[in-house]
Tab-separated table of C-alpha atoms and ligand atoms in Angstrom:
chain	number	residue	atom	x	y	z
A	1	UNK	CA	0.000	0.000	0.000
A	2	UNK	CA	1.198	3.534	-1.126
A	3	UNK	CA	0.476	6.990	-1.578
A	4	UNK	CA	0.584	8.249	-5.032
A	5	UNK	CA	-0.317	10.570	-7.340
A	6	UNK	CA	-3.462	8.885	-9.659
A	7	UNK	CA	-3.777	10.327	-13.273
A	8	UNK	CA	-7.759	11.398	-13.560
A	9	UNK	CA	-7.844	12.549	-17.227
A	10	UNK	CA	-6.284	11.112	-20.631
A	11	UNK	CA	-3.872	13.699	-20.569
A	12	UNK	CA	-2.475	13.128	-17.376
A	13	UNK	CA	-2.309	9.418	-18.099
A	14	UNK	CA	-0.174	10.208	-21.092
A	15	UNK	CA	2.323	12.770	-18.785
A	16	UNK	CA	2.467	10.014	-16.250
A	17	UNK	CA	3.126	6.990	-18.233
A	18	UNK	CA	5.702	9.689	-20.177
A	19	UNK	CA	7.218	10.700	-16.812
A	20	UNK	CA	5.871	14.439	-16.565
A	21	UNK	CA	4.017	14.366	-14.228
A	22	UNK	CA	5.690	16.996	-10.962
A	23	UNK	CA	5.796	13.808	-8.690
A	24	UNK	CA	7.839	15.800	-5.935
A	25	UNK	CA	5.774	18.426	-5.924
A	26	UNK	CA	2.682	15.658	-5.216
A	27	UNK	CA	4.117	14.039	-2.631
A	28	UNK	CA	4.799	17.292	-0.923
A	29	UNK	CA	2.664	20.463	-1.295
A	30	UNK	CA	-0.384	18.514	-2.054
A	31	UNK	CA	0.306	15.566	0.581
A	32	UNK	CA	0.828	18.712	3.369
A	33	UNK	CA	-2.052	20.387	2.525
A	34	UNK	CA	-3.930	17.276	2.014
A	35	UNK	CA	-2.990	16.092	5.515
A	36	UNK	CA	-3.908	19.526	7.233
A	37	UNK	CA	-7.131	19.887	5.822
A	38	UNK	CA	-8.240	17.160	6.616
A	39	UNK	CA	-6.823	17.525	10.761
A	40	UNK	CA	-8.088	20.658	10.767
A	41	UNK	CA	-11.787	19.994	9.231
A	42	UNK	CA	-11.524	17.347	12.508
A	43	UNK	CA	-10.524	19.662	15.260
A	44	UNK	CA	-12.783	22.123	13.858
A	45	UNK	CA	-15.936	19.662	13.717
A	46	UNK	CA	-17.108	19.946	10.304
A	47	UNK	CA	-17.114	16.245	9.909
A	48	UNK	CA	-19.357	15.857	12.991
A	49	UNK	CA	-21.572	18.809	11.964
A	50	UNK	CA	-23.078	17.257	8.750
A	51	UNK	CA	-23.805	14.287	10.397
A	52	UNK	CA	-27.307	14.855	10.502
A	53	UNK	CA	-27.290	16.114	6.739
A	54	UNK	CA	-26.088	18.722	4.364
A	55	UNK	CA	-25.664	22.264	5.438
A	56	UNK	CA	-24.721	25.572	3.851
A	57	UNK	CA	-20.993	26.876	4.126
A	58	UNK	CA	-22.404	29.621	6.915
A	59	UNK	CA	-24.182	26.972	8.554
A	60	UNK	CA	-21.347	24.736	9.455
A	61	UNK	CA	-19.392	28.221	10.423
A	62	UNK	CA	-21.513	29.158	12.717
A	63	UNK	CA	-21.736	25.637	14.491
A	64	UNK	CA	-18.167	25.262	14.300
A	65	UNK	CA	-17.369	28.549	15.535
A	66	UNK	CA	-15.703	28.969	12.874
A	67	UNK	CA	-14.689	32.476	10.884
A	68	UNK	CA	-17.140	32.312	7.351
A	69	UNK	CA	-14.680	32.959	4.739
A	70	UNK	CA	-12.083	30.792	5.540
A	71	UNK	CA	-14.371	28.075	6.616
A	72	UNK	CA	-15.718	28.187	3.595
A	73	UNK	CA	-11.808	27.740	1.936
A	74	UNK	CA	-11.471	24.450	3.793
A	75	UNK	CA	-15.111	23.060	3.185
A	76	UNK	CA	-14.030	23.609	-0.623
A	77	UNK	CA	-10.720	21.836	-0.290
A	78	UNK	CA	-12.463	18.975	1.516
A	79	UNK	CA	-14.542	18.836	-1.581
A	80	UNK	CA	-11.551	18.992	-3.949
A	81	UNK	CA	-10.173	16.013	-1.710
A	82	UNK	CA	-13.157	14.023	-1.830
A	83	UNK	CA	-13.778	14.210	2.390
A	84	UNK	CA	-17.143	16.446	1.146
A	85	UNK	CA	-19.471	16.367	-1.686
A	86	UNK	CA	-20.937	19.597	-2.625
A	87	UNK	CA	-24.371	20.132	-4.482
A	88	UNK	CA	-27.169	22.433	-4.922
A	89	UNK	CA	-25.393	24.903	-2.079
A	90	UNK	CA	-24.729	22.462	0.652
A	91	UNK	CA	-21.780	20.085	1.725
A	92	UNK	CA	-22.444	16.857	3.108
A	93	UNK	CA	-20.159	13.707	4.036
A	94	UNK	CA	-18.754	11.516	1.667
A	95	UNK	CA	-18.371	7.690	2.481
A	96	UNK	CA	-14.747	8.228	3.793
A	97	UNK	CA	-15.663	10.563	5.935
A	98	UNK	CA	-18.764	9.359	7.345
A	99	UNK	CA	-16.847	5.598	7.966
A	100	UNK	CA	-13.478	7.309	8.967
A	101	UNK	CA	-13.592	10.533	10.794
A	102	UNK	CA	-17.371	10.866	12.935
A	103	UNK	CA	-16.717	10.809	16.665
A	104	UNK	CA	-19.218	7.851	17.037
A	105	UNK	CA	-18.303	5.802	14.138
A	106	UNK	CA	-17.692	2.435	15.188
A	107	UNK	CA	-13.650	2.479	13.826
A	108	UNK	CA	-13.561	6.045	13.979
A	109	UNK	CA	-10.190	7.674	13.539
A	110	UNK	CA	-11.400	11.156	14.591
A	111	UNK	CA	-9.234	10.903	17.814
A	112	UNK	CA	-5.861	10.070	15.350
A	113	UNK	CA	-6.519	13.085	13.883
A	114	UNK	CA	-6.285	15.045	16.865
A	115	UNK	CA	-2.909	13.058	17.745
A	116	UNK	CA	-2.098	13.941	14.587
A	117	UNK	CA	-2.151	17.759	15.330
A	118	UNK	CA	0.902	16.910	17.697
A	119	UNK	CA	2.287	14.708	15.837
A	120	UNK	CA	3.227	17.390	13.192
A	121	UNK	CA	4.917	19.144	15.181
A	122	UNK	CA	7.149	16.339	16.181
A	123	UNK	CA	7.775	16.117	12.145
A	124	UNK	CA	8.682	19.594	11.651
A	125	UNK	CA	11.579	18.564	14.137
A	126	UNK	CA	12.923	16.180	11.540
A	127	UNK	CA	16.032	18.361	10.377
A	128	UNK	CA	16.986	19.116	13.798
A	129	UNK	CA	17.130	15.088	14.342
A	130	UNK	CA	19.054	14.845	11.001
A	131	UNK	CA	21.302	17.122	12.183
A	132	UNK	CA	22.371	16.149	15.645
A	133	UNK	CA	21.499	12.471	15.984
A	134	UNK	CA	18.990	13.823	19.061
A	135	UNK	CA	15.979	11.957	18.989
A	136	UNK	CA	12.617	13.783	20.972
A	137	UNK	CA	11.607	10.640	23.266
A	138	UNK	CA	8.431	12.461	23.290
A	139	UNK	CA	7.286	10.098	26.089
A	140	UNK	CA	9.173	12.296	28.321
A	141	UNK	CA	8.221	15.692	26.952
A	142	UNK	CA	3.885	15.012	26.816
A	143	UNK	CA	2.037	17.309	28.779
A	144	UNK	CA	-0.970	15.987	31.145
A	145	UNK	CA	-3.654	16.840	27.995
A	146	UNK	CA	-1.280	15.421	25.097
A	147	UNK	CA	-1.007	11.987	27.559
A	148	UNK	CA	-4.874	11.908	26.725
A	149	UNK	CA	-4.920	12.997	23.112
A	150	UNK	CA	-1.725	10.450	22.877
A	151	UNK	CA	-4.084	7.464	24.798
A	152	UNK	CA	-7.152	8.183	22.802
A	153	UNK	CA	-5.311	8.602	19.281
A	154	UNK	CA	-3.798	5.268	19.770
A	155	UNK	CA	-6.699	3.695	20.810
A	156	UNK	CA	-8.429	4.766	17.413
A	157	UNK	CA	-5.534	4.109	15.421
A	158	UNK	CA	-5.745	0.052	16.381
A	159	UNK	CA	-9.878	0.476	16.360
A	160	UNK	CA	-9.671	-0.817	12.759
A	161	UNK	CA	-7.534	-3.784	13.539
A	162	UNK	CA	-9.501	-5.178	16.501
A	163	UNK	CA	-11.558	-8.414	14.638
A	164	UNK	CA	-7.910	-9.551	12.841
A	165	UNK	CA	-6.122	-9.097	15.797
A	166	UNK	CA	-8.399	-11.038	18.299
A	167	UNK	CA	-8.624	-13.741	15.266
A	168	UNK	CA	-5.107	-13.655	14.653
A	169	UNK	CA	-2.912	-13.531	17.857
A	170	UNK	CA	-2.250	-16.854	19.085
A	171	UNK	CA	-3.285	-17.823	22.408
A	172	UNK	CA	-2.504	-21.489	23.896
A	173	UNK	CA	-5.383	-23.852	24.488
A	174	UNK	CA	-6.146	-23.552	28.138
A	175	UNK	CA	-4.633	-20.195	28.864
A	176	UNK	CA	-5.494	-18.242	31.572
A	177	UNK	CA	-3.195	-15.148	32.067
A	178	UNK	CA	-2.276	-12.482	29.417
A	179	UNK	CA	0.032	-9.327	29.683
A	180	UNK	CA	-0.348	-6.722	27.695
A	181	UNK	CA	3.313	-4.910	28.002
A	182	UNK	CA	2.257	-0.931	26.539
A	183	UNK	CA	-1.329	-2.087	25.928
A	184	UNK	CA	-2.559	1.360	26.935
A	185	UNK	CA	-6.595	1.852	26.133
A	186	UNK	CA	-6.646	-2.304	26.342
A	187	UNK	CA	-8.417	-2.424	23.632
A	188	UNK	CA	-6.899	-5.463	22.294
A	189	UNK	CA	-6.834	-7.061	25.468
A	190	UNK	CA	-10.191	-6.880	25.654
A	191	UNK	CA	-11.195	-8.391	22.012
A	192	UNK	CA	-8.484	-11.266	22.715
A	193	UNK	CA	-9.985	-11.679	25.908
A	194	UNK	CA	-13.206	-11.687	24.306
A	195	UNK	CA	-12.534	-14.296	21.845
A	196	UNK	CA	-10.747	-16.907	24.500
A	197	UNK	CA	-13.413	-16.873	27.703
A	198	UNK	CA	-10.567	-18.916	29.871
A	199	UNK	CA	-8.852	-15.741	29.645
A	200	UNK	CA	-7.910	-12.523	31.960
A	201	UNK	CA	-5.539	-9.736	30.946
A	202	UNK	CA	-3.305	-7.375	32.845
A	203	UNK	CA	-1.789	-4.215	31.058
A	204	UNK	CA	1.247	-2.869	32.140
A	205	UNK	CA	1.824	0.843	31.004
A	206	UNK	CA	3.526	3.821	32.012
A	207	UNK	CA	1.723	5.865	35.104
A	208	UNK	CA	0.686	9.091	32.792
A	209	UNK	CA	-0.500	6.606	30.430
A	210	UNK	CA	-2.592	4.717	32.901
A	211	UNK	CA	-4.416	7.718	34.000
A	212	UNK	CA	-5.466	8.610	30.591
A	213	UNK	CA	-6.280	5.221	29.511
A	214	UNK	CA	-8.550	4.070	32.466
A	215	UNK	CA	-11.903	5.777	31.164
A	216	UNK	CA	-10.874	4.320	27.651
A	217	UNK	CA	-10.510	0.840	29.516
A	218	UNK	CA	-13.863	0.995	31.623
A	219	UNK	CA	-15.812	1.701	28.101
A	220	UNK	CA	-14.523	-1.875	27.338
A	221	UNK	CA	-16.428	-2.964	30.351
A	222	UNK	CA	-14.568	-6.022	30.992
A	223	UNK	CA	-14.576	-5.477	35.139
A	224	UNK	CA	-12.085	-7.164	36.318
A	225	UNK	CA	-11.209	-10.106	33.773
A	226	UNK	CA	-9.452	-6.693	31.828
A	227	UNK	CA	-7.014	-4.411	34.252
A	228	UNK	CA	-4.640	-1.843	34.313
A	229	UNK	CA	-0.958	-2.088	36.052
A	230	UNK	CA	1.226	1.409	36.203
A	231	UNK	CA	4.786	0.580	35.919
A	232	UNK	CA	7.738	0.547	33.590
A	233	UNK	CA	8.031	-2.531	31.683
A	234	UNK	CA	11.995	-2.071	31.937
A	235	UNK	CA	12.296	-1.827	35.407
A	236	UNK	CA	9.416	-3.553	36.975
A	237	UNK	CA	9.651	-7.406	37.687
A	238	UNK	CA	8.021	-9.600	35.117
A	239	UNK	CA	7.495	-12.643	37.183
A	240	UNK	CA	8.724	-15.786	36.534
A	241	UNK	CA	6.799	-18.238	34.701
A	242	UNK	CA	3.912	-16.070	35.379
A	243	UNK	CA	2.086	-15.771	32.071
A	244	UNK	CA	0.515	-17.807	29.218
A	245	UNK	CA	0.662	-14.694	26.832
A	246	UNK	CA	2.846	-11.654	26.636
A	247	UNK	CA	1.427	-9.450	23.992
A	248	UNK	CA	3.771	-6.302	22.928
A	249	UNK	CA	2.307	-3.607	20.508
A	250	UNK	CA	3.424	-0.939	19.133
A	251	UNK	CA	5.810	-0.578	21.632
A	252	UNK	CA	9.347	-1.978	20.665
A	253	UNK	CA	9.818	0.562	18.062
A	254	UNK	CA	10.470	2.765	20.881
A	255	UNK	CA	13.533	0.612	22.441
A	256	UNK	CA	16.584	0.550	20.773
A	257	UNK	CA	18.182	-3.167	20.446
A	258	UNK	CA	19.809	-3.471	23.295
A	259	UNK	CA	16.764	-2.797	25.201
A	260	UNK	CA	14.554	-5.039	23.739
A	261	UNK	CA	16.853	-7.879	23.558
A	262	UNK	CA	17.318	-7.150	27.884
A	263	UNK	CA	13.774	-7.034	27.906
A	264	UNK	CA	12.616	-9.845	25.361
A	265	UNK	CA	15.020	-12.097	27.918
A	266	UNK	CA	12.875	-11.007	30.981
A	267	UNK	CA	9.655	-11.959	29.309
A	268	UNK	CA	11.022	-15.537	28.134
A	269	UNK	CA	11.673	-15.940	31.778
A	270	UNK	CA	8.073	-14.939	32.467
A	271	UNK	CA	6.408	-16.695	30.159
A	272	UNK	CA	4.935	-20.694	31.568
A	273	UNK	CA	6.446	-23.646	29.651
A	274	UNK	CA	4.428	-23.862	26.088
A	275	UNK	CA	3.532	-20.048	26.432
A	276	UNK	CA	3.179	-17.369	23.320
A	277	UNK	CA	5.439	-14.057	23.333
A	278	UNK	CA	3.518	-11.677	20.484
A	279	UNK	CA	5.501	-9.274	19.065
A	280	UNK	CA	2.724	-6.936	17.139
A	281	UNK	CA	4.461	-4.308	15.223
A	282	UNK	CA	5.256	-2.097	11.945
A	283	UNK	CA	7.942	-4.299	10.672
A	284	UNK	CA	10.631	-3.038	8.551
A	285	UNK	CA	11.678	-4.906	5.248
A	286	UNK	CA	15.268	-6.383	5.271
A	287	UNK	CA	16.885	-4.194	2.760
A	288	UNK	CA	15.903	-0.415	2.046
A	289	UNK	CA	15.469	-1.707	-1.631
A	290	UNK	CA	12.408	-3.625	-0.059
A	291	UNK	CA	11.076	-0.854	1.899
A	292	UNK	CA	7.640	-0.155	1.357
A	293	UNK	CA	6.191	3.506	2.174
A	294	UNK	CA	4.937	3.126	4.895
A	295	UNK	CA	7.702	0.536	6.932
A	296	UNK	CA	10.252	3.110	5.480
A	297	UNK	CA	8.496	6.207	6.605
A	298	UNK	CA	7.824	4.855	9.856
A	299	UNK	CA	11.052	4.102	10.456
A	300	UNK	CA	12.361	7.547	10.147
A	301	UNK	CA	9.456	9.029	12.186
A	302	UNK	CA	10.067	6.583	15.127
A	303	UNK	CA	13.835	7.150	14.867
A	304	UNK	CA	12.546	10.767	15.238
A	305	UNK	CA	10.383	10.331	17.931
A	306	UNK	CA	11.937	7.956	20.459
A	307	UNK	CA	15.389	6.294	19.677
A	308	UNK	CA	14.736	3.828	17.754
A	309	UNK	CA	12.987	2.952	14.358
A	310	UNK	CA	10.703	-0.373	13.196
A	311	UNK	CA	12.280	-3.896	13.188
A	312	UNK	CA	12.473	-6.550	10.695
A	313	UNK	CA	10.909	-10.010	11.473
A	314	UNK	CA	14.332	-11.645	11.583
A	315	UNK	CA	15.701	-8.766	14.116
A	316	UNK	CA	12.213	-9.685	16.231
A	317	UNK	CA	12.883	-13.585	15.550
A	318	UNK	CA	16.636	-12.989	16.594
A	319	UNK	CA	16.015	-11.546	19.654
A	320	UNK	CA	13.235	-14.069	20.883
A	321	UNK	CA	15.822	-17.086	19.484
A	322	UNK	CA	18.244	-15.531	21.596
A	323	UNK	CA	16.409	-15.635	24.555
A	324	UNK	CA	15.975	-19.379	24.032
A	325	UNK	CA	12.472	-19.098	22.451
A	326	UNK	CA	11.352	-21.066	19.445
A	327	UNK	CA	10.140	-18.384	16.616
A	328	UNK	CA	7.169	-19.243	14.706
A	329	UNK	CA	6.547	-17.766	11.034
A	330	UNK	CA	5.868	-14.166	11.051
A	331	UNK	CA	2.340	-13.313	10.165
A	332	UNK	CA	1.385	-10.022	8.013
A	333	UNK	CA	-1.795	-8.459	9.373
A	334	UNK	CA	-4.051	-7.496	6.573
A	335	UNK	CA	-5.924	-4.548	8.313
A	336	UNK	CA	-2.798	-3.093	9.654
A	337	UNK	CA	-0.717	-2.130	6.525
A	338	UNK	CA	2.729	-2.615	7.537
A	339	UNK	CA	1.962	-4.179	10.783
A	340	UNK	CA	2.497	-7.762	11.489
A	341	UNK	CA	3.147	-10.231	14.727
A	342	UNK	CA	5.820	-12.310	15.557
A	343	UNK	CA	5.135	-14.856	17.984
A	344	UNK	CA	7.454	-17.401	19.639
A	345	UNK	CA	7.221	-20.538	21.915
A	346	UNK	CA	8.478	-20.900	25.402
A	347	UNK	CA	8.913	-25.017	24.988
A	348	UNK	CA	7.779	-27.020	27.396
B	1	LIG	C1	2.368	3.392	20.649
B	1	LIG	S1	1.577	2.987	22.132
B	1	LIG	C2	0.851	1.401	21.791
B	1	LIG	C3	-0.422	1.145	22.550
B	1	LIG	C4	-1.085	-0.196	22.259
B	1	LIG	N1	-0.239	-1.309	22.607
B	1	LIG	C5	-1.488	-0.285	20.815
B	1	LIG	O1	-0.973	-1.098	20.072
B	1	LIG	O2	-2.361	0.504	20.423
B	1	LIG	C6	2.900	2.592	23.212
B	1	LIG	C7	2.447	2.433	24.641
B	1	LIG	O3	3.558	1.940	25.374
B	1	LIG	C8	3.635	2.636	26.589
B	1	LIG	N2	5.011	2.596	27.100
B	1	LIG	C9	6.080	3.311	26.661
B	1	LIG	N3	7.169	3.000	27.376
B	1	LIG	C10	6.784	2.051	28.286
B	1	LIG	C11	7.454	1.346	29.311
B	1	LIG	N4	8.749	1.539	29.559
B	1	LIG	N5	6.731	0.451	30.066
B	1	LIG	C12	5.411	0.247	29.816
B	1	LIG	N6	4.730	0.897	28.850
B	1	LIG	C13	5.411	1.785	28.105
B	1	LIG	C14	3.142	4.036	26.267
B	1	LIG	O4	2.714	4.710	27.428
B	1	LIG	C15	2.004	3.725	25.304
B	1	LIG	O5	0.789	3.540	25.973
């Protein structure tokens, strides 16, 4: 899966099949102000004003609070990007956005959007990275209100994945105890627990995180089959042959390899005999010739942002191999583009 610039008339066909067409200039201009109308039409609620039905430019201003003229500039660019259809004066959703970007859609990626708002300014940081090596570790810099924006945005980034996921992550027969290292809003916890009824989970997260994430947790109302545990994954004790399941996502792109070979090492040792160690992340291909867009991008971004990047399967394999674990085939996730899991044994 890629971004790319699509050819919508015969003459841009012909200019892109004869090279001509300003590729750069897609891929940057367009993909910026692509990506900012559509964060700001979020934060500023047009999306969830025309849920009920078309209105008038003025009319979504004035719900919105937003200033007429240059409300009506962004409605029009929504419409340009196909986020809004307009007709016969009024704007109204398109599929996308009614799916994607409501605040009660049922895989709604409105709260991503709002993460995203930080998230850019974590980007516009890039050269400074490129410059001194410095990574942000943005864990350490969040305010109280971006710890809830951060919660929340993850939680709707993974809403999407939740029916592959709970299908998908293996979970030995008989299994009783699952721990969700960085599982945050527990979201996954709770469809895994869902799907296996043997099964209770404990997330283990960061304080800051926890406090954000409980209300996101409670909506999941699994009581007490589904709860939270603040601590630091890299300093707290694991236990010892404590678990049937340790589930990691999204969360070893942060760690550099040192750390999560130290820490992949302390879940082996937690982990019962015959018991599954998930590794759920953007993998990286094994050669930059390979790269995909997105693993690639990623890559950078979480190089940026913490100090580390995305993993290939065989790094993941080689660090659960190493800790005497038996890797099993890595599995791409198909809702997740770019995402995958790789899971290994504890043998018995
Ligand atoms: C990118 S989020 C992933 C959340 C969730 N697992 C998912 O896939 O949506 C990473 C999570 O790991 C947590 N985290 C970061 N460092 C941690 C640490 N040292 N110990 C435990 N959790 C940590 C963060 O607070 C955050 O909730």
């Amino acid at each position: 899966m890629k971004l790319g610039g699509i050819p919508q008339n015969p003459v841009e066909w012909i200019g892109a099949i004869l090279g001509r067409l300003p590729v750069p200039l897609l891929d940057t201009h367009v993909a910026m102000l692509l990506a900012r109308a559509v964060i700001e039409g979020t934060r500023l609620g047009v999306f969830d004003a025309l849920a009920a039905g078309p209105l008038t430019a003025q009319e979504i201003a004035t719900r919105c609070g937003g200033e007429p003229r240059a409300t009506g500039k962004l409605l029009d660019a929504l419409a340009g990007c196909e986020y809004l259809r307009f007709g016969a004066g009024r704007y109204a959703l398109t599929p996308t956005s009614r799916k994607w970007l409501l605040a009660d859609a049922g895989q709604s990626l409105r709260d991503k959007m709002l993460l995203l708002f930080l998230e850019w300014d974590f980007i516009a940081r890039t050269g400074d990275f490129l410059r001194t090596g410095k990574p942000l570790d943005f864990h350490a810099s969040l305010t109280p209100e971006e710890w809830g924006i951060y919660q929340r945005g993850m939680r709707a980034t993974v809403s999407t994945w939740v029916p592959e996921v709970a299908r998908r992550t293996p979970v030995p027969r008989g299994a009783n105890d699952f721990l969700d290292i960085g599982g945050s809003h527990g979201l996954l916890s709770a469809a895994i627990c869902r799907r296996h009824p043997g099964l209770r989970a404990v997330i283990l997260d960061l304080p800051e995180a926890v406090e954000h994430a409980a209300p996101l947790l409670a909506r999941e109302a699994m009581g007490n089959r589904v709860v939270h545990r603040a601590g630091d994954a890299l300093t707290d004790d694991l236990g010892a042959e404590a678990w049937d399941v340790v589930f990691v996502s999204n969360l070893l792109h942060h760690f550099d390899d040192a750390t999560n070979r130290a820490l992949t090492k302390r879940i082996a040792r937690a982990l019962r005999p015959g018991g599954v160690f998930v590794i759920q992340e953007l993998f990286r291909p094994s050669s930059p010739g390979e790269a995909g867009q997105i693993g690639a991008l990623l890559d950078l971004y979480f190089a940026l942002t913490s100090q580390s990047g995305t993993w290939t399967f065989q790094e993941m394999a080689g660090w659960q191999r190493e800790a005497g674990l038996v890797p099993r085939k890595p599995v791409k996730l198909v809702t997740a583009p770019g995402t995958g899991q790789q899971a290994a044994v504890k043998k018995r």
